[in-house]
Coordinates of C-alpha atoms and ligand atoms in Angstrom, one line a residue:
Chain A
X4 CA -27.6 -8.7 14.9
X5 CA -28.7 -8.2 18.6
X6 CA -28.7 -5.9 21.1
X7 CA -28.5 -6.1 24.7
X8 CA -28.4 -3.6 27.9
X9 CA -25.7 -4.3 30.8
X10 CA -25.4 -5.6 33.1
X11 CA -26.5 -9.1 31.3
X12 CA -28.3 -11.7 32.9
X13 CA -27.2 -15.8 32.8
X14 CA -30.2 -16.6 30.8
X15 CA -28.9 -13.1 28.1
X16 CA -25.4 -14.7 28.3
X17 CA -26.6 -18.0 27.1
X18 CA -28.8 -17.4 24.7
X19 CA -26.1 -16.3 22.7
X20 CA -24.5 -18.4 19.9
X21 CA -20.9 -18.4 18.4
X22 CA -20.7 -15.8 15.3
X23 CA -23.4 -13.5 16.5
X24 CA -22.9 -9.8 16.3
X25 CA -23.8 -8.2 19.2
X26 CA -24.5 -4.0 20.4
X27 CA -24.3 -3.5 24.1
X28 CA -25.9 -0.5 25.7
X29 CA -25.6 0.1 29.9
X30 CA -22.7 -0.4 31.9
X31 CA -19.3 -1.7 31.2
X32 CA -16.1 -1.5 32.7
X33 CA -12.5 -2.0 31.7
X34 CA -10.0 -3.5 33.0
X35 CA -6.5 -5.3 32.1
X36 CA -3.6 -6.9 33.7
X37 CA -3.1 -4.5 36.9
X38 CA -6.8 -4.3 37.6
X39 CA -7.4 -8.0 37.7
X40 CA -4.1 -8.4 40.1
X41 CA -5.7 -6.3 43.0
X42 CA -9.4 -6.8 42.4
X43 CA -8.8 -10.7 43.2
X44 CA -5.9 -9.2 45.9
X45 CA -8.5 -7.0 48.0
X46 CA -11.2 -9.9 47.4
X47 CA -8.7 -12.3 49.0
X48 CA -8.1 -9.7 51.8
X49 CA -11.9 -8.7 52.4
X50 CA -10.5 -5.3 51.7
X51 CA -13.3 -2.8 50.4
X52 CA -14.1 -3.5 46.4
X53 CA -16.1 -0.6 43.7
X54 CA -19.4 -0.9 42.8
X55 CA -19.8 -2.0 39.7
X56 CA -17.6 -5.6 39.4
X57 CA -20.2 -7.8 40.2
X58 CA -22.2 -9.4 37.2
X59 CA -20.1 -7.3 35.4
X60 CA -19.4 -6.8 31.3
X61 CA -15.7 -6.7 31.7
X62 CA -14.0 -4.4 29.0
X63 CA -10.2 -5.6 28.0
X64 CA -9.6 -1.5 27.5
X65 CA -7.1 0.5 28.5
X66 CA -8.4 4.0 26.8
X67 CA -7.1 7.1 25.9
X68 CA -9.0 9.5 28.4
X69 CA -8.4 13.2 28.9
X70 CA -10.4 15.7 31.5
X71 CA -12.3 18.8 30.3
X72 CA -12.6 21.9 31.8
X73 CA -15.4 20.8 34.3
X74 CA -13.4 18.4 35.3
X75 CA -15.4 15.5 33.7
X76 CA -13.7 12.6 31.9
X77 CA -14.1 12.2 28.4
X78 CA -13.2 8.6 26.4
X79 CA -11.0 9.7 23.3
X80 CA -9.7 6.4 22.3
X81 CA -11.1 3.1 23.6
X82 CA -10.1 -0.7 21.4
X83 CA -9.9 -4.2 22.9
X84 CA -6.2 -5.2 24.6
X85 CA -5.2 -9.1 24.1
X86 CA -7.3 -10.7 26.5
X87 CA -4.6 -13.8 26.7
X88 CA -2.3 -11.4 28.8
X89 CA -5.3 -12.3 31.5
X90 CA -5.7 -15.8 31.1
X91 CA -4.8 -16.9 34.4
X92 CA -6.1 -14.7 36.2
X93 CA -9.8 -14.5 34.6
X94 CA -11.1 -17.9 35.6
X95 CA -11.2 -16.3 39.1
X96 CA -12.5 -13.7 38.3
X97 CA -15.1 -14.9 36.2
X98 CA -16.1 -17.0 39.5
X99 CA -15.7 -14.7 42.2
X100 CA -17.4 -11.8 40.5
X101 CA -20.3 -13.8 38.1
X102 CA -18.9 -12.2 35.2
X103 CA -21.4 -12.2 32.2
X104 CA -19.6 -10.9 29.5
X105 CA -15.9 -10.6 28.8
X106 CA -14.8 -8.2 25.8
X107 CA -11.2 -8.0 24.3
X108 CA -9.1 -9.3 21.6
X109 CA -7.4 -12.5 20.2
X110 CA -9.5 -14.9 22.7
X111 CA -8.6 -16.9 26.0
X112 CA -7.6 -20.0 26.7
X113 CA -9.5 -23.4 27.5
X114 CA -9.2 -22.5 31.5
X115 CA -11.3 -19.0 31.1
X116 CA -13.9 -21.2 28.5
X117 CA -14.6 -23.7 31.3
X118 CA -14.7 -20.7 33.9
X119 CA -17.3 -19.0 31.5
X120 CA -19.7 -22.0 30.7
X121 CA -19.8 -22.8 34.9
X122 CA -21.0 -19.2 35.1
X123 CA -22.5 -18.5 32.4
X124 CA -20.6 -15.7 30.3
X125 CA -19.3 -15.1 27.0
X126 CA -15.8 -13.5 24.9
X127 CA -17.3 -11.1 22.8
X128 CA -14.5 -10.1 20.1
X129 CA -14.0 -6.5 19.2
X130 CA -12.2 -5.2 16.0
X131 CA -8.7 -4.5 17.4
X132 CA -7.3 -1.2 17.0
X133 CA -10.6 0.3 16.1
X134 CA -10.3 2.6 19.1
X135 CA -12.5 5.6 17.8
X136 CA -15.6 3.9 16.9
X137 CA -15.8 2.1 19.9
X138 CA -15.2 5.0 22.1
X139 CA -18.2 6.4 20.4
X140 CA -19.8 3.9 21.9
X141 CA -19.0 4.2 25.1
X142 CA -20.3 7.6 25.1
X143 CA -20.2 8.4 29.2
X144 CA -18.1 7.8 32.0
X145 CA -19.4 7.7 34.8
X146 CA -16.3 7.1 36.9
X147 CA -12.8 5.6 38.1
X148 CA -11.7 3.8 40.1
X149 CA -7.5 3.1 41.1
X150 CA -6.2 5.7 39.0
X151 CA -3.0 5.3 40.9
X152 CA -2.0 2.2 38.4
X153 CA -2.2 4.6 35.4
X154 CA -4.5 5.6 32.3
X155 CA -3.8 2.7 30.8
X156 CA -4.6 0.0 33.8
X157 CA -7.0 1.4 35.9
X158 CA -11.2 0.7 36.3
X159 CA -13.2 3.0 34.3
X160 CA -16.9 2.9 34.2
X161 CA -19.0 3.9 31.2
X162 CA -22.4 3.9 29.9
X163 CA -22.4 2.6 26.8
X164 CA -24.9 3.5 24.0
X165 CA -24.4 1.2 20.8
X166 CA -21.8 -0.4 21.6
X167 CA -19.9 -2.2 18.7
X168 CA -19.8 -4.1 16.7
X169 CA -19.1 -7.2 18.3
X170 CA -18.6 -11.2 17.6
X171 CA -19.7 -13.9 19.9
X172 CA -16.1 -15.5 19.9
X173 CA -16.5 -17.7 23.1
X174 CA -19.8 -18.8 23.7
X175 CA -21.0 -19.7 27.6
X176 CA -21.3 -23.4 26.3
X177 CA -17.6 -23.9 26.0
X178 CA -17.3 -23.6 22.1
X179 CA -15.0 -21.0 20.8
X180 CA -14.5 -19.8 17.3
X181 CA -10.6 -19.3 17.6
X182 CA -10.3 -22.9 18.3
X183 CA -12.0 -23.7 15.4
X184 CA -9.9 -21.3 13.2
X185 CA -6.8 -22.7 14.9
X186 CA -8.1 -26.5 14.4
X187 CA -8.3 -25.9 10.6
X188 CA -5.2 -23.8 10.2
X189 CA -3.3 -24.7 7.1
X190 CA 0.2 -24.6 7.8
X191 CA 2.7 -24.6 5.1
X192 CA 1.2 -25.9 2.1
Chain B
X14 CA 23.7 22.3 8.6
X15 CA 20.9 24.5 10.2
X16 CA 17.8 23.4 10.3
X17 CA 14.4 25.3 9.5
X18 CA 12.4 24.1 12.4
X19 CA 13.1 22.7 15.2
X20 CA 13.3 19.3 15.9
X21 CA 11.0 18.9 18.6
X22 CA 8.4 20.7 16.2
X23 CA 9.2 18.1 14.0
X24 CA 8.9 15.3 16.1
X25 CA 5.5 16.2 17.6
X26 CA 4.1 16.1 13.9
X27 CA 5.4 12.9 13.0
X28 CA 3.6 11.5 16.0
X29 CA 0.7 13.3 15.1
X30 CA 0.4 12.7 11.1
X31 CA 1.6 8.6 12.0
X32 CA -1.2 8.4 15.0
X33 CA -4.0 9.9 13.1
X34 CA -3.8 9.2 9.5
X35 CA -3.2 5.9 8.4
X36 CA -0.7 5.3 5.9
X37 CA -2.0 5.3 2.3
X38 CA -0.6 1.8 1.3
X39 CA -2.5 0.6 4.0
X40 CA -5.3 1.6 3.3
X41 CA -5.6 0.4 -0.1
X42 CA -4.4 -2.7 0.8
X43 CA -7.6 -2.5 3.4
X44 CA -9.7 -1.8 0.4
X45 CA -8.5 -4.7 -1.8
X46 CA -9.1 -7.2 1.0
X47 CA -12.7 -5.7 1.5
X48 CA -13.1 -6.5 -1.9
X49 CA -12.5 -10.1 -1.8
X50 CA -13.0 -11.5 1.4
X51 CA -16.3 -13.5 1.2
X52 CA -16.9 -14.1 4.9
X53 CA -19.1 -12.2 7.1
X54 CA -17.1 -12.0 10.1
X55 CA -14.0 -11.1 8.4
X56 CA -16.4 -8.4 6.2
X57 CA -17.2 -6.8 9.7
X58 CA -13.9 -6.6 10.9
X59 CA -12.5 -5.3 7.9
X60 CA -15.3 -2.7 7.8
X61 CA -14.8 -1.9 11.3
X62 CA -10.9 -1.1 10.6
X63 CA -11.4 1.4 7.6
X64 CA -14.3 3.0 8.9
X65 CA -12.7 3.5 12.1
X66 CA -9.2 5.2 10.2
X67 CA -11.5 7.7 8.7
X68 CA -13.2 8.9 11.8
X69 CA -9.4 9.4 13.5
X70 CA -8.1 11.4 10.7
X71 CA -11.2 13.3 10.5
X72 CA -11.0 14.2 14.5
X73 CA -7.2 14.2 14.3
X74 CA -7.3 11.6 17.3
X75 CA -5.5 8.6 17.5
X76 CA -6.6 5.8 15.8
X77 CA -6.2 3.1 18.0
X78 CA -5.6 3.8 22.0
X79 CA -2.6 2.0 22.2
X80 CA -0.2 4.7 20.8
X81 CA 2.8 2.5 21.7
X82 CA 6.4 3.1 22.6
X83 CA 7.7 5.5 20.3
X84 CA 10.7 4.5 18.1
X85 CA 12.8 6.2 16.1
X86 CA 15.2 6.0 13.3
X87 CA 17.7 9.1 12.0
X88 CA 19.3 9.0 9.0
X89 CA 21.2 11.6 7.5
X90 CA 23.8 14.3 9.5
X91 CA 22.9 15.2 12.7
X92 CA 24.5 16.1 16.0
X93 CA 24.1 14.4 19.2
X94 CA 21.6 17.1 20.5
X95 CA 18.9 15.6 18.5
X96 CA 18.2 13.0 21.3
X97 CA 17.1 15.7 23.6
X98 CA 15.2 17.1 21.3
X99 CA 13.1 13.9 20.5
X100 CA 12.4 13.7 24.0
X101 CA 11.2 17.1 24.4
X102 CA 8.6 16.5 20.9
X103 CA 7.4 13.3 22.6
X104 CA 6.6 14.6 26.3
X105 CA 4.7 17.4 24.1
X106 CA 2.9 15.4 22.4
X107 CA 1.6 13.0 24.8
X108 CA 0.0 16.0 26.1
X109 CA -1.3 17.9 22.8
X110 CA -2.5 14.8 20.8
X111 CA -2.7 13.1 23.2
X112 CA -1.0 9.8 23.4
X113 CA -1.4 7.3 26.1
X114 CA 1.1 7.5 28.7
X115 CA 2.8 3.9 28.4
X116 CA 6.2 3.7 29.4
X117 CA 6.5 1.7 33.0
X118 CA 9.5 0.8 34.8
X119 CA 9.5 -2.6 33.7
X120 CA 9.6 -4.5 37.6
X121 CA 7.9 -1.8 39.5
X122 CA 5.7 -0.9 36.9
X123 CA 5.0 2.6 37.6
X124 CA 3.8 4.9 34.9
X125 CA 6.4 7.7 33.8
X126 CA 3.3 9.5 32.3
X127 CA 4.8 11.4 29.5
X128 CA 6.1 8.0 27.3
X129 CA 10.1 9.3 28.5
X130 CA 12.3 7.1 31.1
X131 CA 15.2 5.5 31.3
X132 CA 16.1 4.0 27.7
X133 CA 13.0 5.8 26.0
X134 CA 11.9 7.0 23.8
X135 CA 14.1 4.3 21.4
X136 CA 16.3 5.8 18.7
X137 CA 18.6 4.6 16.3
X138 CA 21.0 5.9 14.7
X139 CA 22.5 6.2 11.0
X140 CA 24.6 8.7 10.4
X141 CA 25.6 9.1 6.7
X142 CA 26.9 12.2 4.4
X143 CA 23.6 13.4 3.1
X144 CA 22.7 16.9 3.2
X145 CA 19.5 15.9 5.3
X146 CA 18.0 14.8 8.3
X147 CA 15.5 12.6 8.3
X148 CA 13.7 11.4 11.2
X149 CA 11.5 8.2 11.6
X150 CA 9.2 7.4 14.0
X151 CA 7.1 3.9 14.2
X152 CA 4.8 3.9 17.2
X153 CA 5.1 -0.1 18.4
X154 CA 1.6 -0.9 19.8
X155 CA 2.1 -4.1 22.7
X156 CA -0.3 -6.6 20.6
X157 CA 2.2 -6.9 18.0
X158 CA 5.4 -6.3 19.6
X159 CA 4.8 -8.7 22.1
X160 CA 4.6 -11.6 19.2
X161 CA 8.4 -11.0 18.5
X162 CA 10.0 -14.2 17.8
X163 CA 13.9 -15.2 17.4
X164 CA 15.5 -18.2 16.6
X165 CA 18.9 -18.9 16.2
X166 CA 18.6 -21.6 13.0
X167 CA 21.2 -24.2 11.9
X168 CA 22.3 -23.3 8.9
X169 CA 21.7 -26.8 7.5
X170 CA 17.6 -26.0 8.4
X171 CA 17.8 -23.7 5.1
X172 CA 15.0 -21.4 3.4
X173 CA 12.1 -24.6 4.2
X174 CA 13.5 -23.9 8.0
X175 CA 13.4 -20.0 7.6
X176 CA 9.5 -20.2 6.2
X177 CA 8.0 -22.6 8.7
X178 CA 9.6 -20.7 11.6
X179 CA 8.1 -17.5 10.1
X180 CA 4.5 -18.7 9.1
X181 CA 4.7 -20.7 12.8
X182 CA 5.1 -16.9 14.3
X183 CA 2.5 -15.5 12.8
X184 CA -0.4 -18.6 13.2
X185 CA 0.8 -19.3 16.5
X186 CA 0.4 -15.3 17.3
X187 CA -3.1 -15.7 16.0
X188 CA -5.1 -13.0 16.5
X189 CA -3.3 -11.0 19.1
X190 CA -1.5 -8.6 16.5
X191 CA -4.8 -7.5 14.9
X192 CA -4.3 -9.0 12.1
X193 CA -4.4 -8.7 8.7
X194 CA -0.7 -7.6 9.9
X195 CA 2.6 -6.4 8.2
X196 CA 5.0 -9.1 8.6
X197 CA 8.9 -8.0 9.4
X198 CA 11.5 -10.7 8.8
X199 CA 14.8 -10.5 9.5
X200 CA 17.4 -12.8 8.4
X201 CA 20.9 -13.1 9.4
X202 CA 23.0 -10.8 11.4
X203 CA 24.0 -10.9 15.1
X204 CA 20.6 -11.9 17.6
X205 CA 20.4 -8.6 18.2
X206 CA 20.5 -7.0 14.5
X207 CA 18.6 -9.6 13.2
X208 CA 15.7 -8.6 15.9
X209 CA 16.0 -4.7 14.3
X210 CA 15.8 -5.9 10.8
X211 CA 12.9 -7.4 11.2
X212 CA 11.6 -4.3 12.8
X213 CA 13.0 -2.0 10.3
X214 CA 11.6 -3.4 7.4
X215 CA 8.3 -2.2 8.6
X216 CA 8.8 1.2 7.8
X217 CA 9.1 0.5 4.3
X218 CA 5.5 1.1 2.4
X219 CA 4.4 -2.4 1.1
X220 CA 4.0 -1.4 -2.2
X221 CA 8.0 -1.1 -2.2
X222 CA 9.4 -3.5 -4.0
X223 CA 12.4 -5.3 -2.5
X224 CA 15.8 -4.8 -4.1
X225 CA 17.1 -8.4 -3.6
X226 CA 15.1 -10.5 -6.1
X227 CA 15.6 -14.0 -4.2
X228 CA 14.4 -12.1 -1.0
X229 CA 11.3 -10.6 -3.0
X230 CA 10.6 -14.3 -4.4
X231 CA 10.8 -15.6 -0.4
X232 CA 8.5 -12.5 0.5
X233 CA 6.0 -13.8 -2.2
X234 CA 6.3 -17.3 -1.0
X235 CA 5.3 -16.6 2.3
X236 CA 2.5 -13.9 1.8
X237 CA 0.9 -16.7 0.0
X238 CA 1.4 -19.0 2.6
X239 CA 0.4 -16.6 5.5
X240 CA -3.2 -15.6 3.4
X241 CA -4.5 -19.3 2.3
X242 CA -3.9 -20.5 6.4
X243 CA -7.2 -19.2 6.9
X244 CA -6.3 -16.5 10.0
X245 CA -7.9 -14.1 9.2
X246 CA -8.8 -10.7 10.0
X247 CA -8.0 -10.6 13.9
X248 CA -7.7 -14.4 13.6
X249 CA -11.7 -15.2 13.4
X250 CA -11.5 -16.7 10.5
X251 CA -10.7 -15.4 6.4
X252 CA -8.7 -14.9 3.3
X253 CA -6.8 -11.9 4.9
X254 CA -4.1 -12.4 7.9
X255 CA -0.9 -10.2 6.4
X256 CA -0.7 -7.2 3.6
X257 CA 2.6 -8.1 3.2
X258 CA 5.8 -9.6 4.0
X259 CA 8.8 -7.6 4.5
X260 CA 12.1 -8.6 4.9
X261 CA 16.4 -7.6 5.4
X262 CA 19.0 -9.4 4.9
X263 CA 22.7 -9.2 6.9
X264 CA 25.6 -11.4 6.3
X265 CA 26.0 -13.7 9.4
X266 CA 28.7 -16.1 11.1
X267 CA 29.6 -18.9 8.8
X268 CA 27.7 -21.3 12.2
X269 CA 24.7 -19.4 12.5
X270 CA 20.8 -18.7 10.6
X271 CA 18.9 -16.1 12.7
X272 CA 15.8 -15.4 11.9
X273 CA 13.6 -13.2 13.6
X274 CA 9.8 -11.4 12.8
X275 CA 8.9 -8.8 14.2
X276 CA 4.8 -7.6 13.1
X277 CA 3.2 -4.9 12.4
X278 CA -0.3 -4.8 13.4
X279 CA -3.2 -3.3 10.4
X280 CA -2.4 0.3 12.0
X281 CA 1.3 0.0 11.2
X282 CA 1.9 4.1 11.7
X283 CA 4.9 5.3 10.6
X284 CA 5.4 8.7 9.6
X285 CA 9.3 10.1 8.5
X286 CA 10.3 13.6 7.8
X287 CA 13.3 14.6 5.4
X288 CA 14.8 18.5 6.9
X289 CA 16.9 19.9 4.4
X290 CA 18.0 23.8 4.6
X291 CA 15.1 25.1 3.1
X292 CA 12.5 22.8 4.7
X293 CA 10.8 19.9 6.2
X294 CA 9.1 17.1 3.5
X295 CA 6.6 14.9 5.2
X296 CA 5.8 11.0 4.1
X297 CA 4.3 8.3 5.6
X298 CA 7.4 5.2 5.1
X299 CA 10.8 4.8 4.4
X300 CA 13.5 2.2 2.9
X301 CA 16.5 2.6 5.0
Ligands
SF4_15 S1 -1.9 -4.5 17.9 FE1 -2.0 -2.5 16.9 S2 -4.1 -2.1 16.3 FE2 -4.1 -3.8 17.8 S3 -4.4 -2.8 19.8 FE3 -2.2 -3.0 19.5 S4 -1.6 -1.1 18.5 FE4 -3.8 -1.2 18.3

């Protein structure tokens, strides 16, 4: 098992190996289908972008958040989304914004594994559905950004504190353990 | 017949006791795979799963974030009043439990935020001469819904053509519908019933055993099939990808074979209530 604080560094991201179980701590941010459309629209337009994507751990999340009295956000509710809804869209991002670390569900496709071994980044697979445990770990929020797309789609910011447990899925040297799995499939005995 | 409680009341508990508590059969079937899966990365994931379902019903929160797109199913008498009322119990309890707001206009994409809109929440209807109501809800998460598959078979394909279209749906799925998953197979029918079979079936607990012994023979077949491919839990590998297969059968034209699956992702949540005069009797399933 290892541990590592966000935001990662190249030499973190490849130093780690396919199968390793990984707890984050530091920052991380979510962000699914609609965030990745107009993060790489304003980008393209040289419009204004939030602190925070750069060299970023990248959180496939769209969690259950309600406000408290202060005002403050709190996470209720916080599992991976199927990354393969972004798989045409991550290779860009992965390049524009260094991306180190990429967490979600189900794996991505051969395009994001070459975008993450030219960078340096790896898939780190978290248990789907297991949305209470790792919103414990997510502890803080420390902000949001483009609420206007919804709950559900916009960039939140946490500060993570034992944040797990996660599986090296998609290492930053091209290998991937869903293509194995798939590889040795048996299919109708 | 009047009912003891109203049916918004109702319906704002069956979205709590199906988001938070994870249905029994589930959760043994959890246990048993626990028990014999042998690798480590499947160990964690299972672990990860049940310990996470105890910490939701414990804090009465949701168990996963994606609360999905509320379905229902109502059996029994009833008058056409009870769609307004369903609404009403799920706008109140996306607030109170909360769920995620998820219902979108499907171009613009803009959020409702209370899970209502046009067409939503789903509800189907079966209207029969019992002296009950009873009122189903499944809570479809994306993951798995968005694995639907359909095919409209030649009939000469046969039961060979019917298994390798359903083990292809699952494998090729992978581990997008968290597996280990509830399969829901549907065979025969119109496209369209055949594609609510499938879904149907997943509202029946998997310990039920199904009526039709050549069906429950084809269910057997396949659940071996689906658990020596070597998925796994959330497809990284392991001895576990589906508790169960589940499927309904509908007579079909004489030139047609649909087939369709529908899964159920580990947190399959389904809650139904039975109303009767003199009160409301909750479970976690139902054969319909
Ligand atoms: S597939 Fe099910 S368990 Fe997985 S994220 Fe979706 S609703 Fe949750």
């Amino acid at each position: 098992m290892r541990s590592f604080t966000a935001p990662l560094t190249e030499a973190d991201a490849r130093s780690l190996k396919l199968g390793d179980t990984v707890y984050l701590f530091g920052s991380i941010i979510t962000g699914r289908d609609e965030m990745h459309i107009r993060a790489l629209e304003y980008a393209e337009e040289g419009k204004p972008l939030p602190q925070g994507l750069e060299g970023a751990t990248l959180f496939h999340c769209g969690p259950i958040m309600a406000r408290n009295d202060a005002g403050e956000w709190k996470v209720l509710a916080a599992g991976p989304t199927t990354s393969a809804r972004m798989n045409s869209l991550e290779p860009e991002m992965i390049r524009r914004f260094r991306l180190r670390a990429i967490i979600g569900k189900g794996g991505m496709s051969d395009g994001v594994a070459e975008a993450m071994k030219e960078v340096g980044c790896v898939y780190l697979a978290a248990t789907g559905g297991a949305a209470i445990s790792y919103a414990e770990g997510l502890r803080r929020c420390s902000g949001a950004e483009w609420l206007d797309l919804g709950m559900a789609e916009a960039m939140w910011r946490f500060e993570a504190d034992r944040f797990g447990p996660l599986i090296v899925a998609m290492d930053a040297e091209g290998n991937s353990l869903y293509r194995k799995v798939s590889e040795s499939l048996v299919r109708n005995r | 017949m009047r009912l003891p409680e109203p049916v918004e009341d109702v319906v704002v508990n069956l979205l709590r006791l199906a988001n938070t508590k994870l249905p029994t059969d589930i959760g043994w079937a959890l246990e048993a795979a626990a028990g014999w899966e042998t690798g480590e990365i499947a160990g964690i994931q299972l672990g990860a799963i049940m310990e996470n379902a105890k910490k939701a019903e414990h804090l009465g929160l949701p168990m996963c974030q994606d609360t999905g797109i509320p379905v229902f199913y109502v059996r029994g008498r009833f008058d056409s009043s009870i769609a307004k009322d369903i609404a009403k119990g799920v706008e109140r309890a996306t607030e109170s439990i909360p769920l995620r707001p998820n219902a979108v206009d499907p171009l613009t994409r803009v959020n409702s935020g209370n899970n209502l809109g046009p067409g939503m929440p789903i509800i189907h209807y079966m209207p029969t001469d019992d002296e009950f109501t009873e009122i189903s809800v499944l809570p479809k998460g994306a993951g798995s819904e968005n694995m639907t598959r359909l095919a409209m078979l030649n009939p000469s394909d046969g039961i060979e053509g019917v298994k390798r279209f359903v083990v292809g749906a699952v494998l090729d799925a992978g581990g997008r519908p968290c597996p280990p998953t509830i399969v829901g197979v549907g065979i025969g029918g119109t496209s369209d019933r055949c594609v609510e079979m499938a879904k149907e079936a997943l509202l029946a607990p998997i310990d039920s055993e199904n009526p039709d012994p050549d069906l429950a023979r084809l269910e057997e077949e396949l659940f071996m099939d689906l658990n020596s491919s070597g998925l796994g839990p959330m497809g990284l590998g392991g001895s576990t990808t589906s508790f169960a297969v589940k499927i309904r059968k509908a007579y079909c034209h004489t030139a047609s074979l649909p087939v369709a699956v529908n899964i159920g992702c580990w947190a399959t949540r389904r809650a139904t209530a039975r109303i009767t005069e003199s009160g409301v009797e909750y479970a976690q399933g139902a054969v319909l």
